[in-house]
GROMACS .gro file of C-alpha atoms in nm:
model
  462
    1UNK     CA    1   2.025  -0.949  -2.729
    2UNK     CA    2   1.768  -0.934  -3.006
    3UNK     CA    3   1.379  -0.922  -2.980
    4UNK     CA    4   1.433  -0.863  -2.578
    5UNK     CA    5   1.124  -0.659  -2.459
    6UNK     CA    6   1.272  -0.306  -2.308
    7UNK     CA    7   1.303  -0.382  -1.917
    8UNK     CA    8   1.137  -0.077  -1.758
    9UNK     CA    9   1.206  -0.049  -1.364
   10UNK     CA   10   0.908  -0.151  -1.205
   11UNK     CA   11   0.794   0.163  -1.134
   12UNK     CA   12   0.772   0.315  -1.425
   13UNK     CA   13   0.455   0.054  -1.483
   14UNK     CA   14   0.261   0.283  -1.240
   15UNK     CA   15   0.305   0.654  -1.268
   16UNK     CA   16   0.017   0.773  -1.333
   17UNK     CA   17   0.115   0.961  -1.709
   18UNK     CA   18   0.265   0.598  -1.786
   19UNK     CA   19  -0.029   0.413  -1.658
   20UNK     CA   20  -0.257   0.386  -1.966
   21UNK     CA   21  -0.549   0.206  -1.897
   22UNK     CA   22  -0.623   0.218  -2.277
   23UNK     CA   23  -0.502  -0.145  -2.386
   24UNK     CA   24  -0.519  -0.034  -2.795
   25UNK     CA   25  -0.639  -0.265  -3.063
   26UNK     CA   26  -0.683  -0.221  -3.398
   27UNK     CA   27  -1.041  -0.324  -3.426
   28UNK     CA   28  -1.381  -0.307  -3.216
   29UNK     CA   29  -1.556  -0.599  -3.082
   30UNK     CA   30  -1.437  -0.941  -3.033
   31UNK     CA   31  -1.055  -1.035  -3.054
   32UNK     CA   32  -0.942  -1.367  -2.958
   33UNK     CA   33  -1.258  -1.372  -2.671
   34UNK     CA   34  -1.188  -1.029  -2.579
   35UNK     CA   35  -1.420  -0.783  -2.589
   36UNK     CA   36  -1.328  -0.392  -2.675
   37UNK     CA   37  -1.505  -0.097  -2.662
   38UNK     CA   38  -1.354   0.226  -2.810
   39UNK     CA   39  -1.045   0.037  -2.815
   40UNK     CA   40  -1.024  -0.047  -2.445
   41UNK     CA   41  -1.044  -0.407  -2.336
   42UNK     CA   42  -1.374  -0.453  -2.120
   43UNK     CA   43  -1.451  -0.782  -2.054
   44UNK     CA   44  -1.350  -1.123  -2.120
   45UNK     CA   45  -1.338  -1.511  -2.037
   46UNK     CA   46  -1.086  -1.596  -1.759
   47UNK     CA   47  -0.938  -1.816  -2.016
   48UNK     CA   48  -0.895  -1.550  -2.289
   49UNK     CA   49  -0.736  -1.290  -2.040
   50UNK     CA   50  -0.493  -1.548  -1.927
   51UNK     CA   51  -0.406  -1.622  -2.324
   52UNK     CA   52  -0.375  -1.245  -2.303
   53UNK     CA   53  -0.087  -1.238  -2.064
   54UNK     CA   54   0.118  -1.516  -2.234
   55UNK     CA   55   0.424  -1.402  -2.491
   56UNK     CA   56   0.504  -1.574  -2.790
   57UNK     CA   57   0.799  -1.510  -3.047
   58UNK     CA   58   0.617  -1.204  -3.191
   59UNK     CA   59   0.399  -1.070  -2.864
   60UNK     CA   60   0.438  -0.915  -2.568
   61UNK     CA   61   0.143  -0.825  -2.343
   62UNK     CA   62   0.178  -0.444  -2.255
   63UNK     CA   63   0.320  -0.344  -1.921
   64UNK     CA   64  -0.063  -0.193  -1.797
   65UNK     CA   65  -0.238  -0.521  -1.866
   66UNK     CA   66   0.022  -0.743  -1.703
   67UNK     CA   67  -0.017  -0.538  -1.372
   68UNK     CA   68  -0.383  -0.504  -1.398
   69UNK     CA   69  -0.433  -0.876  -1.477
   70UNK     CA   70  -0.181  -1.019  -1.213
   71UNK     CA   71  -0.378  -0.746  -0.962
   72UNK     CA   72  -0.711  -0.891  -1.006
   73UNK     CA   73  -0.676  -1.220  -1.132
   74UNK     CA   74  -0.626  -1.317  -0.747
   75UNK     CA   75  -1.002  -1.292  -0.707
   76UNK     CA   76  -1.042  -1.551  -0.963
   77UNK     CA   77  -0.751  -1.786  -0.927
   78UNK     CA   78  -0.473  -1.865  -0.675
   79UNK     CA   79  -0.112  -1.699  -0.811
   80UNK     CA   80   0.016  -2.028  -0.810
   81UNK     CA   81  -0.235  -2.221  -1.025
   82UNK     CA   82  -0.229  -1.911  -1.258
   83UNK     CA   83   0.142  -1.950  -1.291
   84UNK     CA   84   0.115  -2.312  -1.379
   85UNK     CA   85  -0.156  -2.249  -1.655
   86UNK     CA   86   0.090  -1.995  -1.806
   87UNK     CA   87   0.363  -2.248  -1.815
   88UNK     CA   88   0.133  -2.525  -1.969
   89UNK     CA   89   0.039  -2.289  -2.204
   90UNK     CA   90   0.370  -2.161  -2.294
   91UNK     CA   91   0.506  -2.570  -2.328
   92UNK     CA   92   0.231  -2.638  -2.541
   93UNK     CA   93   0.296  -2.331  -2.773
   94UNK     CA   94   0.643  -2.340  -2.815
   95UNK     CA   95   0.648  -2.727  -2.831
   96UNK     CA   96   0.888  -2.716  -2.524
   97UNK     CA   97   0.811  -3.094  -2.480
   98UNK     CA   98   0.963  -3.212  -2.807
   99UNK     CA   99   1.249  -3.433  -2.813
  100UNK     CA  100   1.442  -3.189  -3.037
  101UNK     CA  101   1.405  -2.820  -2.968
  102UNK     CA  102   1.322  -2.554  -3.229
  103UNK     CA  103   1.619  -2.328  -3.096
  104UNK     CA  104   1.565  -2.058  -3.319
  105UNK     CA  105   1.224  -2.017  -3.228
  106UNK     CA  106   1.292  -2.055  -2.834
  107UNK     CA  107   1.567  -1.779  -2.854
  108UNK     CA  108   1.298  -1.550  -2.990
  109UNK     CA  109   1.058  -1.675  -2.699
  110UNK     CA  110   1.292  -1.686  -2.449
  111UNK     CA  111   1.345  -1.326  -2.353
  112UNK     CA  112   0.992  -1.246  -2.329
  113UNK     CA  113   0.878  -1.527  -2.098
  114UNK     CA  114   1.218  -1.441  -1.854
  115UNK     CA  115   1.060  -1.068  -1.912
  116UNK     CA  116   0.728  -1.170  -1.799
  117UNK     CA  117   0.860  -1.378  -1.483
  118UNK     CA  118   1.089  -1.116  -1.377
  119UNK     CA  119   0.788  -0.837  -1.393
  120UNK     CA  120   0.563  -1.076  -1.158
  121UNK     CA  121   0.867  -1.137  -0.917
  122UNK     CA  122   0.944  -0.742  -0.848
  123UNK     CA  123   0.570  -0.631  -0.871
  124UNK     CA  124   0.422  -0.904  -0.648
  125UNK     CA  125   0.727  -1.074  -0.468
  126UNK     CA  126   0.467  -1.206  -0.168
  127UNK     CA  127   0.356  -1.460  -0.444
  128UNK     CA  128   0.670  -1.613  -0.412
  129UNK     CA  129   0.679  -1.711  -0.086
  130UNK     CA  130   0.535  -2.008  -0.230
  131UNK     CA  131   0.741  -2.318  -0.283
  132UNK     CA  132   0.494  -2.394  -0.598
  133UNK     CA  133   0.583  -2.083  -0.763
  134UNK     CA  134   0.966  -2.104  -0.761
  135UNK     CA  135   0.909  -2.457  -0.887
  136UNK     CA  136   0.715  -2.320  -1.143
  137UNK     CA  137   0.975  -2.076  -1.256
  138UNK     CA  138   1.257  -2.321  -1.231
  139UNK     CA  139   1.105  -2.592  -1.478
  140UNK     CA  140   1.005  -2.328  -1.718
  141UNK     CA  141   1.368  -2.193  -1.735
  142UNK     CA  142   1.498  -2.561  -1.718
  143UNK     CA  143   1.299  -2.620  -2.028
  144UNK     CA  144   1.442  -2.310  -2.228
  145UNK     CA  145   1.795  -2.327  -2.081
  146UNK     CA  146   1.942  -2.583  -2.338
  147UNK     CA  147   1.892  -2.310  -2.593
  148UNK     CA  148   2.076  -2.034  -2.455
  149UNK     CA  149   2.357  -2.037  -2.161
  150UNK     CA  150   2.270  -1.691  -2.113
  151UNK     CA  151   1.900  -1.792  -1.929
  152UNK     CA  152   2.061  -1.967  -1.668
  153UNK     CA  153   2.261  -1.675  -1.580
  154UNK     CA  154   1.904  -1.457  -1.586
  155UNK     CA  155   1.740  -1.714  -1.381
  156UNK     CA  156   2.014  -1.676  -1.093
  157UNK     CA  157   1.995  -1.284  -1.093
  158UNK     CA  158   1.611  -1.324  -1.084
  159UNK     CA  159   1.633  -1.553  -0.774
  160UNK     CA  160   1.877  -1.371  -0.635
  161UNK     CA  161   1.677  -1.027  -0.646
  162UNK     CA  162   1.392  -1.170  -0.536
  163UNK     CA  163   1.548  -1.342  -0.245
  164UNK     CA  164   1.701  -1.029  -0.137
  165UNK     CA  165   1.351  -0.858  -0.166
  166UNK     CA  166   1.166  -1.085   0.036
  167UNK     CA  167   1.424  -1.090   0.299
  168UNK     CA  168   1.422  -0.728   0.349
  169UNK     CA  169   1.038  -0.760   0.329
  170UNK     CA  170   1.025  -0.995   0.630
  171UNK     CA  171   1.290  -0.873   0.811
  172UNK     CA  172   1.066  -0.512   0.814
  173UNK     CA  173   0.758  -0.721   0.920
  174UNK     CA  174   0.937  -0.882   1.215
  175UNK     CA  175   1.047  -0.545   1.314
  176UNK     CA  176   0.679  -0.427   1.322
  177UNK     CA  177   0.523  -0.733   1.471
  178UNK     CA  178   0.798  -0.655   1.788
  179UNK     CA  179   0.689  -0.327   1.801
  180UNK     CA  180   0.273  -0.380   1.792
  181UNK     CA  181   0.338  -0.635   2.061
  182UNK     CA  182   0.531  -0.396   2.281
  183UNK     CA  183   0.288  -0.163   2.194
  184UNK     CA  184  -0.035  -0.362   2.291
  185UNK     CA  185   0.109  -0.465   2.627
  186UNK     CA  186   0.171  -0.064   2.727
  187UNK     CA  187  -0.177   0.024   2.620
  188UNK     CA  188  -0.319  -0.099   2.947
  189UNK     CA  189  -0.028   0.014   3.174
  190UNK     CA  190  -0.197   0.366   3.246
  191UNK     CA  191  -0.528   0.336   3.388
  192UNK     CA  192  -0.463   0.630   3.562
  193UNK     CA  193  -0.190   0.911   3.544
  194UNK     CA  194   0.158   0.776   3.517
  195UNK     CA  195   0.425   0.870   3.741
  196UNK     CA  196   0.635   1.200   3.633
  197UNK     CA  197   0.926   1.014   3.512
  198UNK     CA  198   0.729   0.960   3.202
  199UNK     CA  199   0.920   1.141   2.930
  200UNK     CA  200   0.696   1.333   2.746
  201UNK     CA  201   0.724   1.437   2.345
  202UNK     CA  202   0.902   1.773   2.412
  203UNK     CA  203   1.164   1.647   2.593
  204UNK     CA  204   1.219   1.397   2.313
  205UNK     CA  205   1.189   1.622   2.021
  206UNK     CA  206   1.084   1.994   2.094
  207UNK     CA  207   1.132   2.091   1.705
  208UNK     CA  208   0.795   2.047   1.482
  209UNK     CA  209   0.983   2.016   1.161
  210UNK     CA  210   1.185   1.733   1.305
  211UNK     CA  211   0.901   1.538   1.440
  212UNK     CA  212   0.699   1.569   1.101
  213UNK     CA  213   1.022   1.450   0.893
  214UNK     CA  214   1.083   1.156   1.136
  215UNK     CA  215   0.670   1.071   1.128
  216UNK     CA  216   0.748   1.062   0.748
  217UNK     CA  217   1.036   0.832   0.789
  218UNK     CA  218   0.779   0.582   0.977
  219UNK     CA  219   0.511   0.600   0.729
  220UNK     CA  220   0.729   0.541   0.409
  221UNK     CA  221   0.908   0.259   0.584
  222UNK     CA  222   0.534   0.070   0.689
  223UNK     CA  223   0.422   0.176   0.328
  224UNK     CA  224   0.743  -0.003   0.169
  225UNK     CA  225   0.604  -0.317   0.307
  226UNK     CA  226   0.221  -0.339   0.192
  227UNK     CA  227   0.235  -0.557  -0.145
  228UNK     CA  228  -0.048  -0.442  -0.419
  229UNK     CA  229  -0.229  -0.751  -0.377
  230UNK     CA  230  -0.317  -0.676   0.000
  231UNK     CA  231  -0.550  -0.388  -0.136
  232UNK     CA  232  -0.723  -0.691  -0.350
  233UNK     CA  233  -0.708  -0.983  -0.100
  234UNK     CA  234  -0.862  -0.748   0.201
  235UNK     CA  235  -1.199  -0.791  -0.020
  236UNK     CA  236  -1.169  -1.144  -0.139
  237UNK     CA  237  -1.548  -1.283  -0.136
  238UNK     CA  238  -1.636  -1.619  -0.302
  239UNK     CA  239  -1.613  -1.603  -0.654
  240UNK     CA  240  -1.963  -1.706  -0.788
  241UNK     CA  241  -1.841  -1.949  -1.046
  242UNK     CA  242  -1.657  -2.139  -0.819
  243UNK     CA  243  -1.914  -2.203  -0.484
  244UNK     CA  244  -1.690  -2.426  -0.321
  245UNK     CA  245  -1.370  -2.184  -0.155
  246UNK     CA  246  -1.303  -1.891  -0.162
  247UNK     CA  247  -0.980  -1.786  -0.361
  248UNK     CA  248  -0.768  -1.743  -0.085
  249UNK     CA  249  -0.874  -2.026   0.182
  250UNK     CA  250  -0.554  -1.939   0.382
  251UNK     CA  251  -0.594  -1.662   0.596
  252UNK     CA  252  -0.610  -1.319   0.407
  253UNK     CA  253  -0.261  -1.202   0.314
  254UNK     CA  254  -0.320  -0.852   0.459
  255UNK     CA  255  -0.111  -0.848   0.749
  256UNK     CA  256   0.101  -0.544   0.626
  257UNK     CA  257  -0.192  -0.336   0.552
  258UNK     CA  258  -0.357  -0.383   0.913
  259UNK     CA  259  -0.001  -0.305   1.085
  260UNK     CA  260  -0.033   0.020   0.891
  261UNK     CA  261  -0.364   0.106   1.013
  262UNK     CA  262  -0.272   0.008   1.364
  263UNK     CA  263   0.024   0.267   1.351
  264UNK     CA  264  -0.233   0.502   1.246
  265UNK     CA  265  -0.449   0.464   1.541
  266UNK     CA  266  -0.146   0.449   1.794
  267UNK     CA  267  -0.036   0.800   1.646
  268UNK     CA  268  -0.405   0.919   1.736
  269UNK     CA  269  -0.370   0.791   2.109
  270UNK     CA  270  -0.037   0.882   2.155
  271UNK     CA  271  -0.122   1.247   2.050
  272UNK     CA  272  -0.400   1.236   2.289
  273UNK     CA  273  -0.204   1.100   2.550
  274UNK     CA  274   0.081   1.394   2.513
  275UNK     CA  275  -0.189   1.638   2.562
  276UNK     CA  276  -0.398   1.510   2.858
  277UNK     CA  277  -0.065   1.444   3.037
  278UNK     CA  278   0.059   1.776   3.177
  279UNK     CA  279  -0.078   1.890   3.506
  280UNK     CA  280  -0.070   2.228   3.400
  281UNK     CA  281  -0.293   2.406   3.184
  282UNK     CA  282  -0.037   2.661   3.021
  283UNK     CA  283   0.197   2.293   2.936
  284UNK     CA  284  -0.127   2.128   2.768
  285UNK     CA  285  -0.184   2.427   2.561
  286UNK     CA  286   0.170   2.421   2.480
  287UNK     CA  287   0.168   2.047   2.355
  288UNK     CA  288  -0.141   2.125   2.174
  289UNK     CA  289   0.057   2.446   1.980
  290UNK     CA  290   0.350   2.194   1.917
  291UNK     CA  291   0.117   1.950   1.762
  292UNK     CA  292  -0.054   2.172   1.533
  293UNK     CA  293   0.260   2.306   1.418
  294UNK     CA  294   0.385   1.925   1.329
  295UNK     CA  295   0.077   1.868   1.186
  296UNK     CA  296   0.131   2.180   0.950
  297UNK     CA  297   0.453   2.057   0.830
  298UNK     CA  298   0.309   1.715   0.765
  299UNK     CA  299   0.071   1.887   0.538
  300UNK     CA  300   0.361   2.061   0.339
  301UNK     CA  301   0.558   1.750   0.296
  302UNK     CA  302   0.276   1.572   0.168
  303UNK     CA  303   0.253   1.322   0.469
  304UNK     CA  304  -0.147   1.342   0.494
  305UNK     CA  305  -0.176   1.010   0.674
  306UNK     CA  306   0.024   1.145   0.995
  307UNK     CA  307  -0.156   1.495   0.930
  308UNK     CA  308  -0.519   1.315   0.969
  309UNK     CA  309  -0.386   1.095   1.269
  310UNK     CA  310  -0.290   1.416   1.472
  311UNK     CA  311  -0.607   1.608   1.377
  312UNK     CA  312  -0.818   1.273   1.479
  313UNK     CA  313  -0.602   1.265   1.834
  314UNK     CA  314  -0.694   1.636   1.916
  315UNK     CA  315  -1.050   1.565   1.815
  316UNK     CA  316  -1.090   1.270   2.021
  317UNK     CA  317  -1.336   1.391   2.331
  318UNK     CA  318  -1.126   1.359   2.626
  319UNK     CA  319  -0.916   1.633   2.428
  320UNK     CA  320  -1.154   1.864   2.283
  321UNK     CA  321  -1.331   1.866   2.602
  322UNK     CA  322  -1.074   2.057   2.801
  323UNK     CA  323  -1.220   2.397   2.720
  324UNK     CA  324  -0.984   2.622   2.947
  325UNK     CA  325  -0.680   2.452   2.802
  326UNK     CA  326  -0.818   2.537   2.457
  327UNK     CA  327  -0.873   2.897   2.532
  328UNK     CA  328  -0.489   2.958   2.561
  329UNK     CA  329  -0.444   2.819   2.235
  330UNK     CA  330  -0.418   3.001   1.940
  331UNK     CA  331  -0.665   2.800   1.730
  332UNK     CA  332  -0.662   2.965   1.354
  333UNK     CA  333  -0.407   2.761   1.239
  334UNK     CA  334  -0.590   2.450   1.380
  335UNK     CA  335  -0.909   2.556   1.167
  336UNK     CA  336  -0.715   2.591   0.868
  337UNK     CA  337  -0.585   2.198   0.882
  338UNK     CA  338  -0.925   2.097   1.003
  339UNK     CA  339  -1.079   2.269   0.691
  340UNK     CA  340  -0.827   2.087   0.458
  341UNK     CA  341  -0.927   1.757   0.632
  342UNK     CA  342  -1.290   1.829   0.618
  343UNK     CA  343  -1.506   1.524   0.544
  344UNK     CA  344  -1.749   1.729   0.382
  345UNK     CA  345  -1.835   1.626   0.025
  346UNK     CA  346  -1.634   1.320   0.012
  347UNK     CA  347  -1.306   1.471   0.159
  348UNK     CA  348  -1.332   1.749  -0.134
  349UNK     CA  349  -1.061   1.959   0.027
  350UNK     CA  350  -0.819   1.674   0.114
  351UNK     CA  351  -0.861   1.505  -0.250
  352UNK     CA  352  -0.777   1.841  -0.442
  353UNK     CA  353  -0.485   1.904  -0.186
  354UNK     CA  354  -0.402   1.557  -0.253
  355UNK     CA  355  -0.395   1.574  -0.622
  356UNK     CA  356  -0.189   1.894  -0.598
  357UNK     CA  357   0.069   1.685  -0.409
  358UNK     CA  358   0.033   1.405  -0.685
  359UNK     CA  359   0.111   1.646  -0.944
  360UNK     CA  360   0.405   1.799  -0.730
  361UNK     CA  361   0.526   1.437  -0.732
  362UNK     CA  362   0.525   1.377  -1.122
  363UNK     CA  363   0.715   1.724  -1.174
  364UNK     CA  364   0.949   1.671  -0.893
  365UNK     CA  365   1.338   1.718  -0.924
  366UNK     CA  366   1.392   1.601  -0.518
  367UNK     CA  367   1.284   1.313  -0.363
  368UNK     CA  368   1.136   1.595  -0.094
  369UNK     CA  369   0.899   1.686  -0.368
  370UNK     CA  370   0.796   1.362  -0.474
  371UNK     CA  371   0.643   1.259  -0.102
  372UNK     CA  372   0.309   1.159  -0.129
  373UNK     CA  373   0.158   0.984   0.191
  374UNK     CA  374  -0.233   0.937   0.127
  375UNK     CA  375  -0.486   0.940   0.401
  376UNK     CA  376  -0.490   0.552   0.413
  377UNK     CA  377  -0.812   0.465   0.543
  378UNK     CA  378  -0.985   0.641   0.310
  379UNK     CA  379  -0.775   0.520   0.043
  380UNK     CA  380  -0.883   0.168   0.143
  381UNK     CA  381  -1.233   0.293   0.172
  382UNK     CA  382  -1.220   0.367  -0.208
  383UNK     CA  383  -1.106   0.079  -0.322
  384UNK     CA  384  -1.335  -0.100  -0.099
  385UNK     CA  385  -1.642   0.099  -0.263
  386UNK     CA  386  -1.523   0.050  -0.631
  387UNK     CA  387  -1.493  -0.336  -0.541
  388UNK     CA  388  -1.837  -0.343  -0.384
  389UNK     CA  389  -2.034  -0.108  -0.617
  390UNK     CA  390  -1.917  -0.334  -0.951
  391UNK     CA  391  -1.945  -0.699  -0.960
  392UNK     CA  392  -1.623  -0.908  -1.065
  393UNK     CA  393  -1.807  -1.095  -1.323
  394UNK     CA  394  -2.085  -1.005  -1.584
  395UNK     CA  395  -2.403  -1.209  -1.632
  396UNK     CA  396  -2.219  -1.422  -1.922
  397UNK     CA  397  -1.934  -1.500  -1.657
  398UNK     CA  398  -1.687  -1.286  -1.826
  399UNK     CA  399  -1.454  -1.078  -1.611
  400UNK     CA  400  -1.562  -0.743  -1.598
  401UNK     CA  401  -1.229  -0.605  -1.687
  402UNK     CA  402  -1.317  -0.244  -1.714
  403UNK     CA  403  -1.367  -0.254  -1.317
  404UNK     CA  404  -1.006  -0.381  -1.300
  405UNK     CA  405  -0.862  -0.114  -1.471
  406UNK     CA  406  -0.994   0.135  -1.250
  407UNK     CA  407  -0.867  -0.105  -0.953
  408UNK     CA  408  -0.525  -0.088  -1.109
  409UNK     CA  409  -0.537   0.264  -1.165
  410UNK     CA  410  -0.587   0.323  -0.759
  411UNK     CA  411  -0.344   0.075  -0.654
  412UNK     CA  412  -0.103   0.171  -0.903
  413UNK     CA  413  -0.058   0.536  -0.818
  414UNK     CA  414  -0.028   0.445  -0.441
  415UNK     CA  415   0.265   0.186  -0.561
  416UNK     CA  416   0.435   0.472  -0.734
  417UNK     CA  417   0.403   0.675  -0.412
  418UNK     CA  418   0.527   0.386  -0.138
  419UNK     CA  419   0.850   0.384  -0.354
  420UNK     CA  420   0.987   0.698  -0.290
  421UNK     CA  421   1.300   0.707  -0.088
  422UNK     CA  422   1.279   0.917   0.243
  423UNK     CA  423   1.504   1.227   0.200
  424UNK     CA  424   1.527   1.335   0.598
  425UNK     CA  425   1.816   1.201   0.805
  426UNK     CA  426   1.646   0.934   1.055
  427UNK     CA  427   1.665   0.982   1.415
  428UNK     CA  428   1.613   0.668   1.608
  429UNK     CA  429   1.557   0.810   1.920
  430UNK     CA  430   1.265   1.006   1.801
  431UNK     CA  431   1.163   0.687   1.619
  432UNK     CA  432   1.164   0.461   1.898
  433UNK     CA  433   0.972   0.709   2.146
  434UNK     CA  434   0.693   0.709   1.886
  435UNK     CA  435   0.659   0.338   1.868
  436UNK     CA  436   0.708   0.274   2.215
  437UNK     CA  437   0.583   0.569   2.450
  438UNK     CA  438   0.338   0.416   2.677
  439UNK     CA  439  -0.025   0.552   2.558
  440UNK     CA  440  -0.380   0.570   2.752
  441UNK     CA  441  -0.651   0.358   2.679
  442UNK     CA  442  -0.992   0.535   2.602
  443UNK     CA  443  -1.099   0.509   2.957
  444UNK     CA  444  -0.738   0.631   3.091
  445UNK     CA  445  -0.765   0.918   2.847
  446UNK     CA  446  -1.113   1.036   2.985
  447UNK     CA  447  -0.942   0.997   3.375
  448UNK     CA  448  -0.651   1.214   3.266
  449UNK     CA  449  -0.903   1.465   3.102
  450UNK     CA  450  -1.134   1.483   3.401
  451UNK     CA  451  -0.826   1.520   3.639
  452UNK     CA  452  -0.677   1.815   3.436
  453UNK     CA  453  -1.037   1.988   3.409
  454UNK     CA  454  -1.332   1.853   3.599
  455UNK     CA  455  -1.619   1.706   3.472
  456UNK     CA  456  -1.875   1.961   3.353
  457UNK     CA  457  -2.193   1.805   3.303
  458UNK     CA  458  -2.393   1.454   3.442
  459UNK     CA  459  -2.305   1.276   3.192
  460UNK     CA  460  -1.921   1.351   3.252
  461UNK     CA  461  -1.983   1.266   3.616
  462UNK     CA  462  -2.141   0.942   3.532
   0.00000   0.00000   0.00000
């Protein structure tokens, strides 16, 4: 098909090497309302940025630009409103309202607008849960379809793929909701030590390698549901140029992101519960050593989120106060891991390890080497500080595009990682246990801990 921009799978848009924040232009200064510095787009009015997104017969926006703008534009304008403006401008510029259409011209334009709509649906499928979005999309295609039969087929393909994707995502969300509901009921169940019928982790899985692999399954499954836009929507403030409403007056669409943070907390508490539960010191020490080995294997896999959750669980005071238990543990391995995740220097050691894993992922030959699961709450914190530290708009009302290129770089890299297929075989038994084993509340943990090793000082006794 002539003039068709090459279709790249949505992943290639984000690979850190392929992600070029340099949106090149031949000259400095201003170009169609866009301000460039050293050949990079730094700022522009919202209108100019929207215009820059719109394909013409001989122009198609750069992939990095499309992702960056679609990601950040929602701070200023709702997706359905943006798509509506894009469609109106296309109708105007390509004269799609004329009683007689210029077929030759539209055949040059058609593939490009279809490509843009395809990229949008692939990267931000959740935007299209809204009827209005689908309406604009269909309207656009109805206008160009009389010029080429193939456009109908392309539209049906696009809608089919989108529906499948949304179905998979919402199915996953329902699963997560069910699990989370079941979990919160169980939290309160244990105020004191549970009866001995309670299964413990070692009876379900005694091999640390297997458990690390199953944790990686859970992580990748949960990550796959998080839309890139959730990172931006988590920090939506009022737009200063539109004092009336925030851009998302409805609830912030960040449910997958929140569910993922809940999973991290659950894993911390599960680790602490498993350590505090056994009555005998020797068994508790055995559980600690088991989790140290699991954490070590998570580190080797590149699963930093589970690693951090396990270390956090072991560092909770009901666990760390068990001096007699810890005296039976070979702690050298634990200190190495703790050192890796040490918060000093803004998590310098962890960031170095993460860069190493990211580099390995780029040159990987197998899915196993591709795995990078970042310590998630730190990623959110980084994005939060990036967002708080720079204004969305410059004093002249322009959109601060430099900021959004940096944001797109961080979110884009994350999207590459979340698309890795899990190479390990799934063990439904273990995964069910991880999601449904009862865990102590904080008070329950302390009680169990004091039952294991009685209170030492006055504060503990109180």
